[in-house]
PDB file of C-alpha atoms in Angstrom:
ATOM      1  CA  ASP A1290       4.101   2.766  26.894  1.00  0.00           C
ATOM      2  CA  ALA A1291       6.276   5.690  27.188  1.00  0.00           C
ATOM      3  CA  GLY A1292       4.523   8.901  28.635  1.00  0.00           C
ATOM      4  CA  ILE A1293       3.438  11.333  25.843  1.00  0.00           C
ATOM      5  CA  THR A1294       0.291  13.128  25.059  1.00  0.00           C
ATOM      6  CA  GLN A1295      -1.117  15.348  22.017  1.00  0.00           C
ATOM      7  CA  SER A1296      -3.176  18.428  22.452  1.00  0.00           C
ATOM      8  CA  PRO A1297      -5.741  19.019  21.188  1.00  0.00           C
ATOM      9  CA  ARG A1298      -6.028  14.961  19.341  1.00  0.00           C
ATOM     10  CA  HIS A1299      -8.935  16.706  16.863  1.00  0.00           C
ATOM     11  CA  LYS A1300      -8.985  20.605  15.262  1.00  0.00           C
ATOM     12  CA  VAL A1301     -10.651  21.485  13.253  1.00  0.00           C
ATOM     13  CA  THR A1302      -9.757  25.700  12.072  1.00  0.00           C
ATOM     14  CA  GLU A1303     -10.014  28.721   9.556  1.00  0.00           C
ATOM     15  CA  THR A1304      -8.121  29.836   7.003  1.00  0.00           C
ATOM     16  CA  GLY A1305      -5.680  32.459   8.774  1.00  0.00           C
ATOM     17  CA  THR A1306      -6.731  31.471  11.905  1.00  0.00           C
ATOM     18  CA  PRO A1307      -3.526  30.749  14.577  1.00  0.00           C
ATOM     19  CA  VAL A1308      -3.103  27.086  15.968  1.00  0.00           C
ATOM     20  CA  THR A1309      -1.403  25.935  18.566  1.00  0.00           C
ATOM     21  CA  LEU A1310      -0.461  22.021  19.661  1.00  0.00           C
ATOM     22  CA  ARG A1311       1.023  20.800  22.377  1.00  0.00           C
ATOM     23  CA  CYS A1312       3.168  17.528  23.339  1.00  0.00           C
ATOM     24  CA  HIS A1313       3.712  16.788  26.507  1.00  0.00           C
ATOM     25  CA  GLN A1314       5.719  14.251  27.972  1.00  0.00           C
ATOM     26  CA  THR A1315       6.715  12.790  31.142  1.00  0.00           C
ATOM     27  CA  GLU A1316       9.586  10.487  30.020  1.00  0.00           C
ATOM     28  CA  ASN A1317      12.254  13.301  30.926  1.00  0.00           C
ATOM     29  CA  HIS A1318      13.678  12.906  27.111  1.00  0.00           C
ATOM     30  CA  ARG A1319      15.642  15.636  25.875  1.00  0.00           C
ATOM     31  CA  TYR A1320      14.615  15.029  22.460  1.00  0.00           C
ATOM     32  CA  MET A1321      11.039  16.089  20.767  1.00  0.00           C
ATOM     33  CA  TYR A1322      10.328  16.228  17.381  1.00  0.00           C
ATOM     34  CA  TRP A1323       6.923  17.350  15.310  1.00  0.00           C
ATOM     35  CA  TYR A1324       6.314  15.366  12.082  1.00  0.00           C
ATOM     36  CA  ARG A1325       3.625  15.867   9.404  1.00  0.00           C
ATOM     37  CA  GLN A1326       1.663  12.787   8.087  1.00  0.00           C
ATOM     38  CA  ASP A1327      -0.094  13.515   4.842  1.00  0.00           C
ATOM     39  CA  PRO A1328      -1.337  10.390   2.256  1.00  0.00           C
ATOM     40  CA  GLY A1329       1.388  10.504  -0.561  1.00  0.00           C
ATOM     41  CA  HIS A1330       4.035  11.639   1.514  1.00  0.00           C
ATOM     42  CA  GLY A1331       4.764  10.286   4.489  1.00  0.00           C
ATOM     43  CA  LEU A1332       5.559  11.028   7.770  1.00  0.00           C
ATOM     44  CA  ARG A1333       7.993  14.246   7.427  1.00  0.00           C
ATOM     45  CA  LEU A1334       9.898  16.222   9.897  1.00  0.00           C
ATOM     46  CA  ILE A1335       8.971  19.811  10.652  1.00  0.00           C
ATOM     47  CA  HIS A1336      11.196  20.662  13.701  1.00  0.00           C
ATOM     48  CA  TYR A1337      13.002  19.198  16.430  1.00  0.00           C
ATOM     49  CA  SER A1338      14.779  20.156  19.353  1.00  0.00           C
ATOM     50  CA  TYR A1339      17.406  19.105  21.205  1.00  0.00           C
ATOM     51  CA  GLY A1340      17.363  20.996  24.494  1.00  0.00           C
ATOM     52  CA  VAL A1341      15.148  23.637  26.844  1.00  0.00           C
ATOM     53  CA  LYS A1342      15.288  26.146  24.160  1.00  0.00           C
ATOM     54  CA  ASP A1343      17.540  24.556  21.503  1.00  0.00           C
ATOM     55  CA  THR A1344      15.067  23.703  18.427  1.00  0.00           C
ATOM     56  CA  ASP A1345      15.998  22.713  14.608  1.00  0.00           C
ATOM     57  CA  LYS A1346      14.356  22.870  11.120  1.00  0.00           C
ATOM     58  CA  GLY A1347      13.123  19.988   9.656  1.00  0.00           C
ATOM     59  CA  GLU A1348      12.533  18.932   5.735  1.00  0.00           C
ATOM     60  CA  VAL A1349       9.604  21.417   5.887  1.00  0.00           C
ATOM     61  CA  SER A1350      10.085  24.240   8.362  1.00  0.00           C
ATOM     62  CA  ASP A1351       7.441  27.078   6.499  1.00  0.00           C
ATOM     63  CA  GLY A1352       4.298  28.114   7.981  1.00  0.00           C
ATOM     64  CA  TYR A1353       5.332  26.168  11.292  1.00  0.00           C
ATOM     65  CA  SER A1354       7.385  27.403  14.539  1.00  0.00           C
ATOM     66  CA  VAL A1355       7.768  25.410  17.877  1.00  0.00           C
ATOM     67  CA  SER A1356       8.568  26.321  21.304  1.00  0.00           C
ATOM     68  CA  ARG A1357      10.011  23.883  23.920  1.00  0.00           C
ATOM     69  CA  SER A1358      10.638  26.311  27.198  1.00  0.00           C
ATOM     70  CA  LYS A1359      10.261  22.677  29.897  1.00  0.00           C
ATOM     71  CA  THR A1360      11.890  19.364  29.079  1.00  0.00           C
ATOM     72  CA  GLU A1361       8.230  18.533  29.142  1.00  0.00           C
ATOM     73  CA  ASP A1362       6.654  20.459  26.585  1.00  0.00           C
ATOM     74  CA  PHE A1363       7.586  21.205  23.006  1.00  0.00           C
ATOM     75  CA  LEU A1364       3.970  23.496  21.079  1.00  0.00           C
ATOM     76  CA  LEU A1365       3.849  23.572  17.629  1.00  0.00           C
ATOM     77  CA  THR A1366       1.838  27.240  15.953  1.00  0.00           C
ATOM     78  CA  LEU A1367       0.794  28.195  13.444  1.00  0.00           C
ATOM     79  CA  GLU A1368       0.919  31.160  12.638  1.00  0.00           C
ATOM     80  CA  SER A1369      -1.828  31.190   9.795  1.00  0.00           C
ATOM     81  CA  ALA A1370      -2.603  28.238   9.190  1.00  0.00           C
ATOM     82  CA  THR A1371      -3.863  26.857   5.538  1.00  0.00           C
ATOM     83  CA  SER A1372      -5.145  24.741   3.724  1.00  0.00           C
ATOM     84  CA  SER A1373      -2.266  22.849   2.824  1.00  0.00           C
ATOM     85  CA  GLN A1374      -1.345  22.263   6.771  1.00  0.00           C
ATOM     86  CA  THR A1375      -4.344  20.177   7.097  1.00  0.00           C
ATOM     87  CA  SER A1376      -2.663  17.404   8.064  1.00  0.00           C
ATOM     88  CA  VAL A1377      -1.785  14.174  11.235  1.00  0.00           C
ATOM     89  CA  TYR A1378       0.426  15.724  13.387  1.00  0.00           C
ATOM     90  CA  PHE A1379       3.121  13.496  15.358  1.00  0.00           C
ATOM     91  CA  CYS A1380       4.828  14.633  17.946  1.00  0.00           C
ATOM     92  CA  ALA A1381       7.205  11.799  18.588  1.00  0.00           C
ATOM     93  CA  ILE A1382      10.302  11.785  21.958  1.00  0.00           C
ATOM     94  CA  GLY A1383      13.544  10.123  21.655  1.00  0.00           C
ATOM     95  CA  SER A1384      16.301   9.462  23.797  1.00  0.00           C
ATOM     96  CA  GLN A1385      19.314  10.590  21.706  1.00  0.00           C
ATOM     97  CA  GLY A1386      20.127  12.432  19.157  1.00  0.00           C
ATOM     98  CA  ILE A1387      18.347  12.729  15.075  1.00  0.00           C
ATOM     99  CA  ALA A1388      21.555  11.419  13.769  1.00  0.00           C
ATOM    100  CA  SER A1389      22.130   8.611  16.575  1.00  0.00           C
ATOM    101  CA  GLY A1390      22.551   4.785  16.100  1.00  0.00           C
ATOM    102  CA  ALA A1391      20.501   4.442  18.741  1.00  0.00           C
ATOM    103  CA  ASN A1392      18.009   7.264  17.377  1.00  0.00           C
ATOM    104  CA  VAL A1393      14.384   4.748  18.647  1.00  0.00           C
ATOM    105  CA  LEU A1394      11.061   7.455  18.927  1.00  0.00           C
ATOM    106  CA  THR A1395       7.824   6.615  21.025  1.00  0.00           C
ATOM    107  CA  PHE A1396       5.194   8.338  19.144  1.00  0.00           C
ATOM    108  CA  GLY A1397       2.792  10.456  20.435  1.00  0.00           C
ATOM    109  CA  ALA A1398      -1.155   9.368  19.558  1.00  0.00           C
ATOM    110  CA  GLY A1399      -1.480  12.143  16.769  1.00  0.00           C
ATOM    111  CA  SER A1400      -3.449  15.296  15.984  1.00  0.00           C
ATOM    112  CA  ARG A1401      -5.595  15.298  13.119  1.00  0.00           C
ATOM    113  CA  LEU A1402      -6.116  19.310  12.291  1.00  0.00           C
ATOM    114  CA  THR A1403      -8.317  19.844   9.506  1.00  0.00           C
ATOM    115  CA  VAL A1404      -8.169  23.805   8.070  1.00  0.00           C
ATOM    116  CA  LEU A1405     -11.122  24.398   6.265  1.00  0.00           C
TER     117      LEU A1405
ATOM    118  CA  ARG B 413      16.116   9.088  -6.211  1.00  0.00           C
ATOM    119  CA  LYS B 414      14.527   9.640  -2.996  1.00  0.00           C
ATOM    120  CA  GLU B 415      16.363   9.912   0.127  1.00  0.00           C
ATOM    121  CA  VAL B 416      14.311   6.991   1.134  1.00  0.00           C
ATOM    122  CA  GLU B 417      11.643   3.766  -1.189  1.00  0.00           C
ATOM    123  CA  GLN B 418       9.213   1.508  -0.410  1.00  0.00           C
ATOM    124  CA  ASP B 419       6.857  -0.602  -2.265  1.00  0.00           C
ATOM    125  CA  PRO B 420       3.082   1.006  -0.786  1.00  0.00           C
ATOM    126  CA  GLY B 421       1.456  -2.546  -1.796  1.00  0.00           C
ATOM    127  CA  PRO B 422      -0.513  -3.302  -0.406  1.00  0.00           C
ATOM    128  CA  PHE B 423       0.677  -7.282  -0.360  1.00  0.00           C
ATOM    129  CA  ASN B 424      -2.326  -8.956  -0.095  1.00  0.00           C
ATOM    130  CA  VAL B 425      -1.263 -13.016   1.881  1.00  0.00           C
ATOM    131  CA  PRO B 426      -2.916 -15.661   3.217  1.00  0.00           C
ATOM    132  CA  GLU B 427      -2.040 -16.208   6.871  1.00  0.00           C
ATOM    133  CA  GLY B 428       0.850 -18.609   7.361  1.00  0.00           C
ATOM    134  CA  ALA B 429       2.293 -17.601   4.434  1.00  0.00           C
ATOM    135  CA  THR B 430       6.275 -15.769   4.192  1.00  0.00           C
ATOM    136  CA  VAL B 431       6.518 -12.119   3.113  1.00  0.00           C
ATOM    137  CA  ALA B 432       9.261  -9.413   2.573  1.00  0.00           C
ATOM    138  CA  PHE B 433       9.294  -6.319   1.960  1.00  0.00           C
ATOM    139  CA  ASN B 434      12.412  -4.278   0.864  1.00  0.00           C
ATOM    140  CA  CYS B 435      13.356  -0.186   1.687  1.00  0.00           C
ATOM    141  CA  THR B 436      16.267   1.664  -0.457  1.00  0.00           C
ATOM    142  CA  TYR B 437      17.780   4.634   0.970  1.00  0.00           C
ATOM    143  CA  SER B 438      19.777   7.512  -0.925  1.00  0.00           C
ATOM    144  CA  ASN B 439      22.949   7.953   1.318  1.00  0.00           C
ATOM    145  CA  SER B 440      25.238   6.429   1.699  1.00  0.00           C
ATOM    146  CA  ALA B 441      26.393   7.726   4.924  1.00  0.00           C
ATOM    147  CA  SER B 442      23.483   5.768   6.349  1.00  0.00           C
ATOM    148  CA  GLN B 443      24.599   4.108   9.807  1.00  0.00           C
ATOM    149  CA  SER B 444      21.241   3.696  11.484  1.00  0.00           C
ATOM    150  CA  PHE B 445      18.096   1.799  10.172  1.00  0.00           C
ATOM    151  CA  PHE B 446      14.599   0.860  11.846  1.00  0.00           C
ATOM    152  CA  TRP B 447      11.237  -0.619  11.332  1.00  0.00           C
ATOM    153  CA  TYR B 448       8.353   0.938  12.203  1.00  0.00           C
ATOM    154  CA  ARG B 449       4.453  -0.585  12.070  1.00  0.00           C
ATOM    155  CA  GLN B 450       2.256   1.794  11.492  1.00  0.00           C
ATOM    156  CA  ASP B 451      -1.832   0.819  12.092  1.00  0.00           C
ATOM    157  CA  CYS B 452      -4.654   2.623  10.709  1.00  0.00           C
ATOM    158  CA  ARG B 453      -5.018   5.765  12.108  1.00  0.00           C
ATOM    159  CA  LYS B 454      -2.747   4.972  14.573  1.00  0.00           C
ATOM    160  CA  GLU B 455       0.385   6.074  15.784  1.00  0.00           C
ATOM    161  CA  PRO B 456       4.394   3.986  14.142  1.00  0.00           C
ATOM    162  CA  LYS B 457       5.323   2.067  16.580  1.00  0.00           C
ATOM    163  CA  LEU B 458       9.294   0.797  16.713  1.00  0.00           C
ATOM    164  CA  LEU B 459       9.405  -2.840  15.265  1.00  0.00           C
ATOM    165  CA  MET B 460      12.953  -3.696  15.344  1.00  0.00           C
ATOM    166  CA  SER B 461      16.595  -1.818  14.794  1.00  0.00           C
ATOM    167  CA  VAL B 462      18.191  -3.271  11.387  1.00  0.00           C
ATOM    168  CA  TYR B 463      21.643  -4.253  11.899  1.00  0.00           C
ATOM    169  CA  SER B 464      24.400  -4.551  10.343  1.00  0.00           C
ATOM    170  CA  SER B 465      24.939  -8.314  10.660  1.00  0.00           C
ATOM    171  CA  GLY B 466      21.024  -8.751  10.564  1.00  0.00           C
ATOM    172  CA  ASN B 467      18.183  -9.515  13.283  1.00  0.00           C
ATOM    173  CA  GLU B 468      15.696 -11.609  14.082  1.00  0.00           C
ATOM    174  CA  ASP B 469      12.575 -11.116  16.836  1.00  0.00           C
ATOM    175  CA  GLY B 470      10.636 -14.207  16.682  1.00  0.00           C
ATOM    176  CA  ARG B 471       8.508 -14.002  12.889  1.00  0.00           C
ATOM    177  CA  PHE B 472      10.637 -11.230  11.951  1.00  0.00           C
ATOM    178  CA  THR B 473      13.647 -10.806  10.417  1.00  0.00           C
ATOM    179  CA  ALA B 474      15.593  -7.929   8.754  1.00  0.00           C
ATOM    180  CA  GLN B 475      18.864  -7.493   7.130  1.00  0.00           C
ATOM    181  CA  LEU B 476      20.894  -4.596   6.159  1.00  0.00           C
ATOM    182  CA  ASN B 477      22.226  -4.922   2.061  1.00  0.00           C
ATOM    183  CA  ARG B 478      24.361  -2.109   1.982  1.00  0.00           C
ATOM    184  CA  ALA B 479      26.228  -2.859  -1.879  1.00  0.00           C
ATOM    185  CA  SER B 480      22.848  -1.679  -2.738  1.00  0.00           C
ATOM    186  CA  GLN B 481      22.168   0.409  -0.403  1.00  0.00           C
ATOM    187  CA  TYR B 482      18.687  -1.754   1.137  1.00  0.00           C
ATOM    188  CA  ILE B 483      17.158  -2.863   3.858  1.00  0.00           C
ATOM    189  CA  SER B 484      14.738  -5.675   4.279  1.00  0.00           C
ATOM    190  CA  LEU B 485      11.824  -7.069   6.207  1.00  0.00           C
ATOM    191  CA  LEU B 486      10.756 -10.644   6.418  1.00  0.00           C
ATOM    192  CA  ILE B 487       7.793 -11.948   8.120  1.00  0.00           C
ATOM    193  CA  ARG B 488       7.225 -15.665   8.877  1.00  0.00           C
ATOM    194  CA  ASP B 489       3.976 -17.465   9.222  1.00  0.00           C
ATOM    195  CA  SER B 490       1.752 -14.316   8.753  1.00  0.00           C
ATOM    196  CA  LYS B 491      -0.779 -13.455  11.443  1.00  0.00           C
ATOM    197  CA  LEU B 492      -4.052 -11.226  10.252  1.00  0.00           C
ATOM    198  CA  SER B 493      -2.773  -9.226  13.227  1.00  0.00           C
ATOM    199  CA  ASP B 494       0.183  -8.495  10.852  1.00  0.00           C
ATOM    200  CA  SER B 495      -1.979  -6.602   8.388  1.00  0.00           C
ATOM    201  CA  ALA B 496      -0.875  -2.985   9.210  1.00  0.00           C
ATOM    202  CA  THR B 497       2.187  -0.600   7.047  1.00  0.00           C
ATOM    203  CA  TYR B 498       5.279  -0.688   7.849  1.00  0.00           C
ATOM    204  CA  LEU B 499       7.428   2.207   7.859  1.00  0.00           C
ATOM    205  CA  CYS B 500      11.823   2.293   7.604  1.00  0.00           C
ATOM    206  CA  ALA B 501      13.073   4.886   8.968  1.00  0.00           C
ATOM    207  CA  VAL B 502      17.156   5.712   8.109  1.00  0.00           C
ATOM    208  CA  ASN B 503      19.254   8.021   9.908  1.00  0.00           C
ATOM    209  CA  PRO B 504      20.953  10.619   9.438  1.00  0.00           C
ATOM    210  CA  HIS B 505      17.511  12.511  10.515  1.00  0.00           C
ATOM    211  CA  LEU B 506      15.519   9.725  10.820  1.00  0.00           C
ATOM    212  CA  THR B 507      13.990  10.384   6.599  1.00  0.00           C
ATOM    213  CA  PHE B 508      11.019   7.738   6.809  1.00  0.00           C
ATOM    214  CA  GLY B 509       9.454   6.058   4.055  1.00  0.00           C
ATOM    215  CA  LYS B 510       6.170   6.128   2.741  1.00  0.00           C
ATOM    216  CA  GLY B 511       5.365   3.261   4.179  1.00  0.00           C
ATOM    217  CA  THR B 512       4.115  -0.778   2.644  1.00  0.00           C
ATOM    218  CA  MET B 513       0.743  -1.684   3.259  1.00  0.00           C
ATOM    219  CA  LEU B 514       0.478  -5.287   4.312  1.00  0.00           C
ATOM    220  CA  LEU B 515      -3.272  -7.283   4.210  1.00  0.00           C
ATOM    221  CA  VAL B 516      -2.901 -10.659   5.654  1.00  0.00           C
ATOM    222  CA  SER B 517      -6.356 -12.658   4.810  1.00  0.00           C
ATOM    223  CA  PRO B 518      -7.846 -15.531   6.570  1.00  0.00           C
TER     224      PRO B 518
END
């Protein structure tokens, strides 16, 4: 399996606190993605990165920011967590761009976030 | 019409049955399509890409119908281990459907 790890795997926090989720890959893939998955909504793209310091917004980016200072790390930050951000967050990596026909994603194991 | 739509199921089938799922997409410019499998409380994993000419991988067959804008996944000789949620994904922007749940019973 591809080397992609997420941390923390589980987190419970309170409304208004900042939260950072980390995605780390050892595959040297250029493209990294953050999705959230919720019942009734499926997987939705939050932000993605197409290189170090190069990021772009996805479908549900409000309330989230990202940073990528190294190829291997992609951080997702909730500046002030809200209950609506309770979700399972998946990081994914890919060797091709998001619109590429060869864009096969490998997902991390997920981070389960609960905001009280 | 939503970008990518799937019947959520569940599809309940006995072992050995053949089952098929469809996934419709709204963007006629979409060029690439994928099926992912997701086990309960696990991450999605690529099952297969969908090629224009259709493709087969063992018991699994994926087809694309551009005219009607849908892709399909056919599973033959269902196994208990096939029980999972099957997600379709469509480019551009790799939009995922909400998934179809399959339950295979003894």
